[in-house]
Coordinates of C-alpha atoms in Angstrom, one line a residue:
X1 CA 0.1 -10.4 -28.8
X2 CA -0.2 -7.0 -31.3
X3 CA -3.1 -7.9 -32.7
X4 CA -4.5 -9.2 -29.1
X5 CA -3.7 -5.3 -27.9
X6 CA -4.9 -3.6 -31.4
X7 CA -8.4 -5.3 -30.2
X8 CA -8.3 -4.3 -27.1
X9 CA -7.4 -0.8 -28.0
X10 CA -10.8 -0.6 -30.5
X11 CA -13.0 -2.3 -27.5
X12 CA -12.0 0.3 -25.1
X13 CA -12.8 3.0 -27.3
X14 CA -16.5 1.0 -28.2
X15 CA -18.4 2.9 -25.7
X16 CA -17.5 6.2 -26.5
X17 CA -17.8 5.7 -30.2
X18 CA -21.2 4.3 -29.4
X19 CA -22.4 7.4 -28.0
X20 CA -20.9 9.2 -30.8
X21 CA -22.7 7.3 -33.0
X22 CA -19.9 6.7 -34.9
X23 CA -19.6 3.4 -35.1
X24 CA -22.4 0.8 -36.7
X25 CA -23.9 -1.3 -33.9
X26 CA -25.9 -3.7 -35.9
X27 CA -26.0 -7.1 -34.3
X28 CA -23.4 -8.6 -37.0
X29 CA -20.9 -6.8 -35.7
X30 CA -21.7 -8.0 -31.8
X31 CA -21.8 -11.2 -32.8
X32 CA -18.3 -11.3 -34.7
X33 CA -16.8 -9.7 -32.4
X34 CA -18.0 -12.2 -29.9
X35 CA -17.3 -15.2 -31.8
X36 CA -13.8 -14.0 -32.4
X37 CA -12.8 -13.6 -28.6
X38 CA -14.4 -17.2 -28.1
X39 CA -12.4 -18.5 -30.8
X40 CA -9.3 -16.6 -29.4
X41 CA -10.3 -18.3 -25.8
X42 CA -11.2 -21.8 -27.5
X43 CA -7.3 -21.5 -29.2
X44 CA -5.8 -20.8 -26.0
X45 CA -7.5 -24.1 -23.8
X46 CA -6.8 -26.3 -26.8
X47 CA -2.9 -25.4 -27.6
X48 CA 0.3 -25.0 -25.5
X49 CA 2.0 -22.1 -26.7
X50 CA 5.4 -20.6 -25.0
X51 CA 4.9 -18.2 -22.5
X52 CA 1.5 -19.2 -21.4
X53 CA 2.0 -16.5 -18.6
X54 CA 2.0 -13.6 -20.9
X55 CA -1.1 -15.4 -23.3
X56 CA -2.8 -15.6 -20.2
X57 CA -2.2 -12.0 -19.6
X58 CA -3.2 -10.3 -23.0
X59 CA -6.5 -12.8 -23.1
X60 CA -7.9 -11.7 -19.8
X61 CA -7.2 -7.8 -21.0
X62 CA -9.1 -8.8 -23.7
X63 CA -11.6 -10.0 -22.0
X64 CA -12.2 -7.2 -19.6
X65 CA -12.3 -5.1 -22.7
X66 CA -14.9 -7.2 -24.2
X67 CA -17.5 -6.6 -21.5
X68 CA -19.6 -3.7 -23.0
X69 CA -20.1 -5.7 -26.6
X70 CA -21.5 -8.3 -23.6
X71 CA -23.6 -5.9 -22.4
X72 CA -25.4 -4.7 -25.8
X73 CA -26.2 -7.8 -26.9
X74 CA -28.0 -9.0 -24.1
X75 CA -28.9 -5.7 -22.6
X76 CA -28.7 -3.5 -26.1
X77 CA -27.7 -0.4 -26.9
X78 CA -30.5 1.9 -25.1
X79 CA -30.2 -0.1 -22.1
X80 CA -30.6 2.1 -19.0
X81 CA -26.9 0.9 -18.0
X82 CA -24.4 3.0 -18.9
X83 CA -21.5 1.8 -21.7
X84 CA -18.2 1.7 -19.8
X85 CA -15.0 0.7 -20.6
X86 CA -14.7 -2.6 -18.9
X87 CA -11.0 -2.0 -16.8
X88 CA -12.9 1.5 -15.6
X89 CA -16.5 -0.2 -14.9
X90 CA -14.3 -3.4 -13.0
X91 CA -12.2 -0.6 -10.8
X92 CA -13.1 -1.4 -7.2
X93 CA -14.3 1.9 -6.8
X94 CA -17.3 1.5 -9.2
X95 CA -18.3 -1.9 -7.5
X96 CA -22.0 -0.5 -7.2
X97 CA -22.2 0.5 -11.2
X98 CA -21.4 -3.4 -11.7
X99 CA -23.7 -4.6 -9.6
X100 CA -26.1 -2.4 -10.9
X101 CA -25.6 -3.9 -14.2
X102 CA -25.4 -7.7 -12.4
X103 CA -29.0 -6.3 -11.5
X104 CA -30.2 -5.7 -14.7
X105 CA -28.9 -9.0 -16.3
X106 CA -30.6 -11.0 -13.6
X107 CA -33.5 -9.3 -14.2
X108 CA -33.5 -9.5 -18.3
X109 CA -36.0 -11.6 -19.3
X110 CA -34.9 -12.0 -22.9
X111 CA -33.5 -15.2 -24.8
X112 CA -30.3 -16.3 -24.0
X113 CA -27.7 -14.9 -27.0
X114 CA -25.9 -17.9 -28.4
X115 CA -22.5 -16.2 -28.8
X116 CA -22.6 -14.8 -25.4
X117 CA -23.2 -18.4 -24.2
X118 CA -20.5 -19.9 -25.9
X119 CA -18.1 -16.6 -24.7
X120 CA -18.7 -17.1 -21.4
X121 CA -18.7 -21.2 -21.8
X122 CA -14.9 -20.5 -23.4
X123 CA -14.0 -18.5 -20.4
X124 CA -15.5 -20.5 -17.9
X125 CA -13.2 -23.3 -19.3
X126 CA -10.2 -21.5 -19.0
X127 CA -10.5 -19.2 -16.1
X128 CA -9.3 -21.8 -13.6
X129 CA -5.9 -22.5 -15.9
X130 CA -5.5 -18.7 -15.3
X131 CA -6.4 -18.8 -11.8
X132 CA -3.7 -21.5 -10.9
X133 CA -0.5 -18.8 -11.6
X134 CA 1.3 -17.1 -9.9
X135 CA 3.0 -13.8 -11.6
X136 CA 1.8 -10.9 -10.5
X137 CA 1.4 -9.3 -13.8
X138 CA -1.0 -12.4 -14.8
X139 CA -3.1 -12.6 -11.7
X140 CA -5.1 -9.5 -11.4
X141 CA -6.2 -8.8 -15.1
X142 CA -6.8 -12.4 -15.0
X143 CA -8.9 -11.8 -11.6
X144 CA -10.6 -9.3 -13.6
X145 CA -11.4 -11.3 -16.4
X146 CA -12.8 -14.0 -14.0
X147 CA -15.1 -11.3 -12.6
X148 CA -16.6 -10.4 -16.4
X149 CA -17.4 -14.2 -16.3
X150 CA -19.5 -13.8 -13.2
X151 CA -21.3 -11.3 -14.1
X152 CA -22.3 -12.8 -17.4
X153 CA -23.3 -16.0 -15.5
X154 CA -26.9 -16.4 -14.2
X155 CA -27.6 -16.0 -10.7
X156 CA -27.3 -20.0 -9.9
X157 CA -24.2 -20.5 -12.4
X158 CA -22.4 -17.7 -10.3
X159 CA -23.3 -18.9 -6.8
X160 CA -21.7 -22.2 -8.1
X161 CA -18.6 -20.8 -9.4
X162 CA -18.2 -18.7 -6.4
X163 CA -18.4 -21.7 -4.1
X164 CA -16.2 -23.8 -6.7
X165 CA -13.2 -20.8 -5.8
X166 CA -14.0 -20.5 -2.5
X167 CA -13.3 -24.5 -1.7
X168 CA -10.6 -24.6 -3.8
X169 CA -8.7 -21.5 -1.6
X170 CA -10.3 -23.5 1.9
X171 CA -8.8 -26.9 0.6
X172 CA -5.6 -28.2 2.4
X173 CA -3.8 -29.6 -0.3
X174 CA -2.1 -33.0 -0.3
X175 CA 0.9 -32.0 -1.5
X176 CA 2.7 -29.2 -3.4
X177 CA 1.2 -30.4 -6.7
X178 CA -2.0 -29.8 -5.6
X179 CA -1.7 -26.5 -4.5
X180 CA -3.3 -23.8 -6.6
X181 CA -2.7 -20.4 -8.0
X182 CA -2.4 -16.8 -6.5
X183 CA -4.5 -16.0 -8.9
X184 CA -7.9 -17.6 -6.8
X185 CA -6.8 -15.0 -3.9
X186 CA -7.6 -12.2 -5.5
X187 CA -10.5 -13.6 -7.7
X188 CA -12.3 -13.9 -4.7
X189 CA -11.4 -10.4 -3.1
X190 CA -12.2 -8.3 -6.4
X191 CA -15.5 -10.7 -6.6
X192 CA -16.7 -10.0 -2.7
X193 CA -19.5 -7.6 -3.5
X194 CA -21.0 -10.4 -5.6
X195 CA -20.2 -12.7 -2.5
X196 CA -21.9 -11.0 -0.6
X197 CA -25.0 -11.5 -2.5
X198 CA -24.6 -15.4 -1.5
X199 CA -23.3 -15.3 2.3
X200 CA -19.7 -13.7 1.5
X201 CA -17.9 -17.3 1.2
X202 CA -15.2 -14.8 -0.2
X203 CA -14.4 -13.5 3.1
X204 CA -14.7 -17.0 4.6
X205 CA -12.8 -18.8 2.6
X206 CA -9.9 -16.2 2.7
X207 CA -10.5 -16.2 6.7
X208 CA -10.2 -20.1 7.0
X209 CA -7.1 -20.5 4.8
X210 CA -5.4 -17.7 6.8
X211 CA -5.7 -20.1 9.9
X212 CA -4.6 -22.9 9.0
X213 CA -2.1 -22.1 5.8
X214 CA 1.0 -20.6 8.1
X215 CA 3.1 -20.6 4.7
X216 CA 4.6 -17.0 3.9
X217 CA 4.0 -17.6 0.4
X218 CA 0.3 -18.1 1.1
X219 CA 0.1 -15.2 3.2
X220 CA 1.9 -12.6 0.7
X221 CA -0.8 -13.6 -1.3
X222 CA -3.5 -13.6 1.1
X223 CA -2.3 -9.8 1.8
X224 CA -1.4 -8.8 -1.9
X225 CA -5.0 -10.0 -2.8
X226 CA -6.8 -7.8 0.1
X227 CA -5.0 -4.6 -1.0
X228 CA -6.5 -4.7 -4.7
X229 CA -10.0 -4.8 -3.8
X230 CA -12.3 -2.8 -1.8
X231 CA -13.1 -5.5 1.4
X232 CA -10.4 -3.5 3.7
X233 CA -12.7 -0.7 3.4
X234 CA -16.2 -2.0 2.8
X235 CA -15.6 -4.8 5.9
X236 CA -12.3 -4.3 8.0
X237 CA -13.7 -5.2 11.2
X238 CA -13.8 -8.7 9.7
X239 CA -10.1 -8.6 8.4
X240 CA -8.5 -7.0 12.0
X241 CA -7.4 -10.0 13.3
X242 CA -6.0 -11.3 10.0
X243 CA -4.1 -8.0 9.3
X244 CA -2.7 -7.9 12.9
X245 CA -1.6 -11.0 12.6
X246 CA 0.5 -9.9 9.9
X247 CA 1.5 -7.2 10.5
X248 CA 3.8 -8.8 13.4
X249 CA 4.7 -11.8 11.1
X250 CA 8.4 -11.7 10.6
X251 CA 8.9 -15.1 8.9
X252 CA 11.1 -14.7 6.1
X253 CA 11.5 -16.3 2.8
X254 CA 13.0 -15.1 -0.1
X255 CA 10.9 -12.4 -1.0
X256 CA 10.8 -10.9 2.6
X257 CA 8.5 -10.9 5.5
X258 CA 5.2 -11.5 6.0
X259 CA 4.7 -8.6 7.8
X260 CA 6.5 -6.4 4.9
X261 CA 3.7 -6.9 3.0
X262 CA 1.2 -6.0 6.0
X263 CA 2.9 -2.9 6.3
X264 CA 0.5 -2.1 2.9
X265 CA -2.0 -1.8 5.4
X266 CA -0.1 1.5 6.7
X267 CA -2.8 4.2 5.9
X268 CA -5.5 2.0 7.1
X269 CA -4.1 1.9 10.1
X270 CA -4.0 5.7 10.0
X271 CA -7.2 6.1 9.4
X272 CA -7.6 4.1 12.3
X273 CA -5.5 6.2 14.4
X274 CA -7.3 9.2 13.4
X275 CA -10.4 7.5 14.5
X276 CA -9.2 6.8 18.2
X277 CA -8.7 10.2 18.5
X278 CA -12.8 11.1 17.0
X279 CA -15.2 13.6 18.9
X280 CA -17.9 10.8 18.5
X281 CA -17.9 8.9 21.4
X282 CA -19.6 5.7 19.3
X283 CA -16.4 6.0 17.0
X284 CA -13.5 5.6 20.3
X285 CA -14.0 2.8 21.4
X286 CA -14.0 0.6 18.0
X287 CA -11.0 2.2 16.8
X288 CA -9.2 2.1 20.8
X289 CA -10.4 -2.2 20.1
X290 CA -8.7 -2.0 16.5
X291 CA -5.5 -0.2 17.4
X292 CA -5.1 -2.5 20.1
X293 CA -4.5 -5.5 18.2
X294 CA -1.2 -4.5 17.1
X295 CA -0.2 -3.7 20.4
X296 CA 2.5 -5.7 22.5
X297 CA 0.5 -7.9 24.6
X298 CA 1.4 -6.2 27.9
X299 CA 0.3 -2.5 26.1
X300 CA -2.8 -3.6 24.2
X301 CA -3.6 -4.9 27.7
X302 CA -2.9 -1.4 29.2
X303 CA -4.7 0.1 26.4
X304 CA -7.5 -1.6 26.1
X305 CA -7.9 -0.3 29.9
X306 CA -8.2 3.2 29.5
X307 CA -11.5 4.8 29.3
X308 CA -11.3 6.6 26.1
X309 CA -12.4 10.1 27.1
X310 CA -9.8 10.3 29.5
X311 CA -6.8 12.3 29.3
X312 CA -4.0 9.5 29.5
X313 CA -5.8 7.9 26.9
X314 CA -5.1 10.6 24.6
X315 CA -1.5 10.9 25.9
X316 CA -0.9 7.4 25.4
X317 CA -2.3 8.0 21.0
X318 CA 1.3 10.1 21.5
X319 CA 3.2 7.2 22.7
X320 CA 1.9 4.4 20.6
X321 CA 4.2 1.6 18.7
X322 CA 2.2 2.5 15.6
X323 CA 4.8 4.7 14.6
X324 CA 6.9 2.2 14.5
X325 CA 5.9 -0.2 12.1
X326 CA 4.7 2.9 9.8
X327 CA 8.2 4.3 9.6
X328 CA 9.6 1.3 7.8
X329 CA 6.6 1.1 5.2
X330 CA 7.5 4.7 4.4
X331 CA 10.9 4.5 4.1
X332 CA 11.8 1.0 3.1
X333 CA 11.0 -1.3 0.6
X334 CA 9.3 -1.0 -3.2
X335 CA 9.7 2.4 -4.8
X336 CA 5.5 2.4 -4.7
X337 CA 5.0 1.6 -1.2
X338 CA 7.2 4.1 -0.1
X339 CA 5.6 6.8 -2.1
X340 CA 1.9 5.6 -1.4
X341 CA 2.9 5.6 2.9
X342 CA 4.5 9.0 2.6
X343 CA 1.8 10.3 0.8
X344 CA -0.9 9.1 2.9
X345 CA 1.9 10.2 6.0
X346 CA 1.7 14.0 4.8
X347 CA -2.4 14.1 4.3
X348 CA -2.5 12.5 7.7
X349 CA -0.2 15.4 9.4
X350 CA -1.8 18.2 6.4
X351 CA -5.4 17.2 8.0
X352 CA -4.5 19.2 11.4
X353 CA -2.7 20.0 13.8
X354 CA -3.3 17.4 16.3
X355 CA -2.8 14.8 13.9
X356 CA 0.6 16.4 13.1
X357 CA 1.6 16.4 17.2
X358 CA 0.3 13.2 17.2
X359 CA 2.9 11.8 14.4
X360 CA 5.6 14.4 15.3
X361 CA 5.4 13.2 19.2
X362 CA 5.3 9.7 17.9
X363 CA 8.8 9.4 16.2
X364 CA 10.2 11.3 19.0
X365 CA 9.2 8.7 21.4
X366 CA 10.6 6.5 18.8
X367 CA 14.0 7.8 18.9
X368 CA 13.7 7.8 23.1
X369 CA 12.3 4.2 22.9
X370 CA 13.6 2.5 20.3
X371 CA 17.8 3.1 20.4
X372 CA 19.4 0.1 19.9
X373 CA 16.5 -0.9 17.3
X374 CA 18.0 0.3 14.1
X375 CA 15.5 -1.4 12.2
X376 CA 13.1 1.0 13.6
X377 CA 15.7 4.1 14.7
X378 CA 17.1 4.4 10.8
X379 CA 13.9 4.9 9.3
X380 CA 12.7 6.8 12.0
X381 CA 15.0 9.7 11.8
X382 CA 14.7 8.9 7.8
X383 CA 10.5 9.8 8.4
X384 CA 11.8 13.0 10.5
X385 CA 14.1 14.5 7.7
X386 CA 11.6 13.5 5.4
X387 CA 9.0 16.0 8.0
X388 CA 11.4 18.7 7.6
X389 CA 11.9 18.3 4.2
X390 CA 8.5 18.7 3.1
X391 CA 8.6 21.5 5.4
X392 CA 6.2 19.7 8.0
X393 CA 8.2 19.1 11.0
X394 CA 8.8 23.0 11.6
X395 CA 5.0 23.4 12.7
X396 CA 4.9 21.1 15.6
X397 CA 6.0 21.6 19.1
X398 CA 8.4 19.2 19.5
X399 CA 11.6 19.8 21.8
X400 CA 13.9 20.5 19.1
X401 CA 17.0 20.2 21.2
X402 CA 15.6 16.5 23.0
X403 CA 15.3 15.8 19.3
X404 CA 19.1 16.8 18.3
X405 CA 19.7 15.0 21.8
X406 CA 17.8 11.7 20.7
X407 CA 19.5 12.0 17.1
X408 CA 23.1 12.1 18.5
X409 CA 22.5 9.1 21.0
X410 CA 21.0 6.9 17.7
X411 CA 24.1 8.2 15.9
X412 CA 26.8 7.6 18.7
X413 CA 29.6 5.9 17.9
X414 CA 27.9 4.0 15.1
X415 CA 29.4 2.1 11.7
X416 CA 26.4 2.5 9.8
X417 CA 26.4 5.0 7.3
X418 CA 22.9 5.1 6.3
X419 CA 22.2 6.1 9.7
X420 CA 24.3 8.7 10.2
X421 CA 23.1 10.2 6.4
X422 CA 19.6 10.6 8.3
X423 CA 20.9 12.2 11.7
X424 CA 22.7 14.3 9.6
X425 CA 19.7 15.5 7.4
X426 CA 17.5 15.9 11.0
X427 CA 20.1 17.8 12.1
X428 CA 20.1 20.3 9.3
X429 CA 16.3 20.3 9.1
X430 CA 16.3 21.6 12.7
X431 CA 19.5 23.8 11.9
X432 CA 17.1 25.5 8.5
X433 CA 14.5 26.7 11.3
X434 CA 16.5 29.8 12.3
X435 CA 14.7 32.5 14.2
X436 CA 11.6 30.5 14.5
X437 CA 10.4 31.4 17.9
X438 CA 10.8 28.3 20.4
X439 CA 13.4 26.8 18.8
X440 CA 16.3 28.2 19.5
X441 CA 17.7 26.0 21.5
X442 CA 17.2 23.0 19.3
X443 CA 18.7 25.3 16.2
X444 CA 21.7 25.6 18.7
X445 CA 22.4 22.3 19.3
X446 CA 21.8 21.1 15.5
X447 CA 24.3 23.4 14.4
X448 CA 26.6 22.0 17.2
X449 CA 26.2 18.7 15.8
X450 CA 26.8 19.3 12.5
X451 CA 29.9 21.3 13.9
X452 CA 31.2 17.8 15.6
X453 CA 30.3 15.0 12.8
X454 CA 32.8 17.6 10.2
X455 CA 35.0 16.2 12.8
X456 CA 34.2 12.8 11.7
X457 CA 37.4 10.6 10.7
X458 CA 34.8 9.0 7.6
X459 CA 35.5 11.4 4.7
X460 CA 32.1 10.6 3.5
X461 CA 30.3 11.5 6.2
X462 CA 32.3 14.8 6.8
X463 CA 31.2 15.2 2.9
X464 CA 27.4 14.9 3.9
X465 CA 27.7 17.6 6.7
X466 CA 29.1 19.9 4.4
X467 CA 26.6 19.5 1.6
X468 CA 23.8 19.7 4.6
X469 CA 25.8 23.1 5.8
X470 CA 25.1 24.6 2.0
X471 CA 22.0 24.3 2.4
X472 CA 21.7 26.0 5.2
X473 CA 24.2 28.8 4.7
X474 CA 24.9 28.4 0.6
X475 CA 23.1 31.7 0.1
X476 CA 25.4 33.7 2.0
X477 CA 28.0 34.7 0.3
X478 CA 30.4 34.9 2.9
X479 CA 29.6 31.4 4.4
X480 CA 29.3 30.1 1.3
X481 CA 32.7 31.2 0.2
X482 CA 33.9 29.1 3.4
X483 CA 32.5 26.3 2.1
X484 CA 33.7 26.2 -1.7
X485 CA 37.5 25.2 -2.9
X486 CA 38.1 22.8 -0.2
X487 CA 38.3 18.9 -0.4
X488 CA 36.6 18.5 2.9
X489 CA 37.3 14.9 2.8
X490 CA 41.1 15.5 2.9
X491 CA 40.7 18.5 5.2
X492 CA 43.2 18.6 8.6
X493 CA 41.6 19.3 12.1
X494 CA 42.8 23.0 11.7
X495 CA 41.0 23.9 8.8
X496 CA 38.1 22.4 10.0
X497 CA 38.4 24.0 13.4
X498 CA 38.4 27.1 11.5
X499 CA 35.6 26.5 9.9
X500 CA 33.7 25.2 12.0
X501 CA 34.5 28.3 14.3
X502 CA 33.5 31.0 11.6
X503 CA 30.5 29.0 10.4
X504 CA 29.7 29.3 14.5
X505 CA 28.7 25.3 14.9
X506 CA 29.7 25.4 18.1

């Protein structure tokens, strides 16, 4: 494994010692380095070693590392193709400076190179043994690595491999021993622009296993696959459905819900959002179609209705479900998908002010809608602190007080703790507005709130209130005095009466 990363380490540094010229680029040194990685490859399809996951792993690194010595001995070193690193030249961003160099392979009319024949004959042997796993850290630099091989491949080779992946993800299997690797998912997302140089059986062969494979396992997959690559962005009319679908699929197993992992699809779904909402009158209509797919079927219906210059139509953008679904990518689950949705949550409200009404207006509905729901109330009044927090909220012209109204009805009379943490922090992010013109009356009633909950019989939560009071009023000294010395979890009723009377939360 150190020496397989020591390589990859020099091979990533090749291109830029290259155009140094510090490093001899005779065709010795090509050659050996080829015939060691097809040795390395030839080792690995004729032995079982332990941990084949994690051989699997460093090989394909290796392997996407190995692409510019690929590219100088068939294309040399003066080539009109830039030398790249291959992880950077393989990022789905830079699919066109790969096909670019697809271009100028296909169109080399020099002898074949006998190492690079027997590379690529190595990895085409031992691509699909890669292919057919399932760990996460395996399959994508392993769907990188099978991309290398297509690009190396002529024309006719790669249609053929292309079609081999795309019937083996279309196959129904006989039985669980003849299913096959995750790792065939996202070979054929990262490998769509070449697809779509031979009718896109990438996107069809994903499409058709979608509807008929109903098993979650399959569809994580499916989804986890489609967020590495580009083909949201470069086709998503063609994915809407499958993403919808999704998106609404609650069957658990035990890694989740389907649709937890559709909820990756959050700030495409923005985007969308943003796009119902577009001057051009070409652009509505599309993104009205789109947004109504992950309606309810009695509002997409409704929706779909409206003409989309009309002014209900833009009232009803306010009063989407979207917000709904969002909420829980940004506030739930892994530590990256949370940071990713609130990121794209803060550039989406940053952008302008409508779009900041629109998402401001949204979670208050949510909280008017939704009570009852605490799979969606929790994290939406976890989205609203987060607003305030990031010093977001403040701008919009949200009722203030209907929000410290909406808060206390989520909050009423409820066991769960989590919950009351976030009406507790909307509270205080209303209460840190002060002066602001407008909302005084929402200030008012936040500070009332956080007045009543220090009543709370739950030491802990009577905790929280004070540690969201010092924020508020831990700069003056007076206040702040009132605060400090006292075990507030012990505290009697009198003491917080008089408290809560000088700190005037009433």
């Amino acid at each position: 494994m150190d020496s397989y990363c020591a390589s990859q380490q020099f091979l990533d540094k090749f291109p830029a010692l290259a155009a140094a010229g510090t490093v001899n680029l005779d065709s010795s040194l090509i050659h050996q380095i080829l015939a060691t990685v097809s040795t390395v490859l030839e080792d690995l399809q004729a032995t079982a070693y332990r941990k084949p996951e994690l051989l699997a792993e460093a090989a394909s690194r290796l392997v996407v590392s190995t692409l510019p010595i690929l590219q100088v001995a068939l294309l040399g070193i003066k080539s009109e193709e830039a030398l790249r690193p291959g992880q950077e030249l393989l990022h789905p961003d830079n699919s066109s400076s790969y096909l670019s160099l697809v271009s100028a392979l296909d169109s080399h009319d020099g002898t074949a190179d006998e190492h690079v024949l027997r590379l690529t004959s190595s990895l085409r042997s031992i691509v699909p043994t890669w292919l057919n796993r399932n760990e996460q850290e395996t399959v994508e630099p392993a769907a990188a690595a099978s991309l290398v091989l297509l690009i190396f491949s002529g024309p006719t080779e790669r249609k053929t491999i292309l079609d081999e992946w795309a019937e083996t993800v279309k196959h129904r299997p006989t039985s669980r021993t003849t299913v096959h690797g995750n790792g065939y998912f996202h070979a054929l997302t990262i490998a769509q622009p070449l697809s779509e140089l031979s009718e896109d059986v990438a996107s069809k062969a994903l499409l058709e296993r979608w509807e008929w494979d109903t098993e979650v396992e399959s569809r994580v997959a499916i989804l986890q696959s489609l967020t590495q690559s580009r083909i949201l962005r470069d086709k998503p009319m063609i994915f809407l459905d499958l993403i919808a679908e999704g998106l609404n699929d609650y069957t658990t197993n035990a890694r989740g819900d389907v649709g937890s992992h559709g909820i990756l699809f959050g700030p495409f779904f923005f985007s969308t959002l943003r796009l119902s909402a577009e001057k051009l009158d070409r652009v509505r209509p599309e993104a009205q179609a789109a947004i109504a797919l992950v309606l309810k079927e009695g509002d997409a219906t409704q929706f779909r209705k409206l003409t989309f210059s009309s002014k209900i139509y833009f009232q009803n953008l306010l009063n989407l479900h979207l917000m709904a679904g969002f909420v829980t990518s940004a506030d739930t689950g892994n530590e990256d998908l949370v940071i990713a949705s609130r990121a794209a949550l803060c550039e989406f409200c940053e952008s302008s002010q409508e779009n900041l009404e629109l998402v401001c207006q949204a979670l208050l509905q949510n909280l008017k809608t939704r009570q009852g729901q605490d799979r969606v109330i929790v994290p939406t009044l976890e989205i609203t602190a987060f607003l305030f927090h990031v010093k977001l909220f403040q701008g919009s012209a949200v009722n203030f007080r209907s929000l410290c109204l909406q808060t206390q009805k989520a909050g009423y009379k409820t066991g769960n703790v989590r919950k009351l943490e976030a009406c507790i922090r909307v509270y205080s992010g209303v209460a840190s507005m002060g002066d602001q013109e407008g909302a005084e009356a929402g200030v008012q009633e936040a500070r009332k709130r956080l007045g009543a909950l220090l009543y709370h019989p739950w030491p802990k939560v009577r905790s929280m209130v004070v540690d969201g009071l010092w924020g508020l009023v831990g700069d003056q000294e007076e206040a702040g005095e009132r605060l400090k010395g006292v075990d507030w979890g012990r505290a009697g009723k009198e003491q917080i009466k008089t408290a809560v009377e000088e700190l005037q939360l009433v």
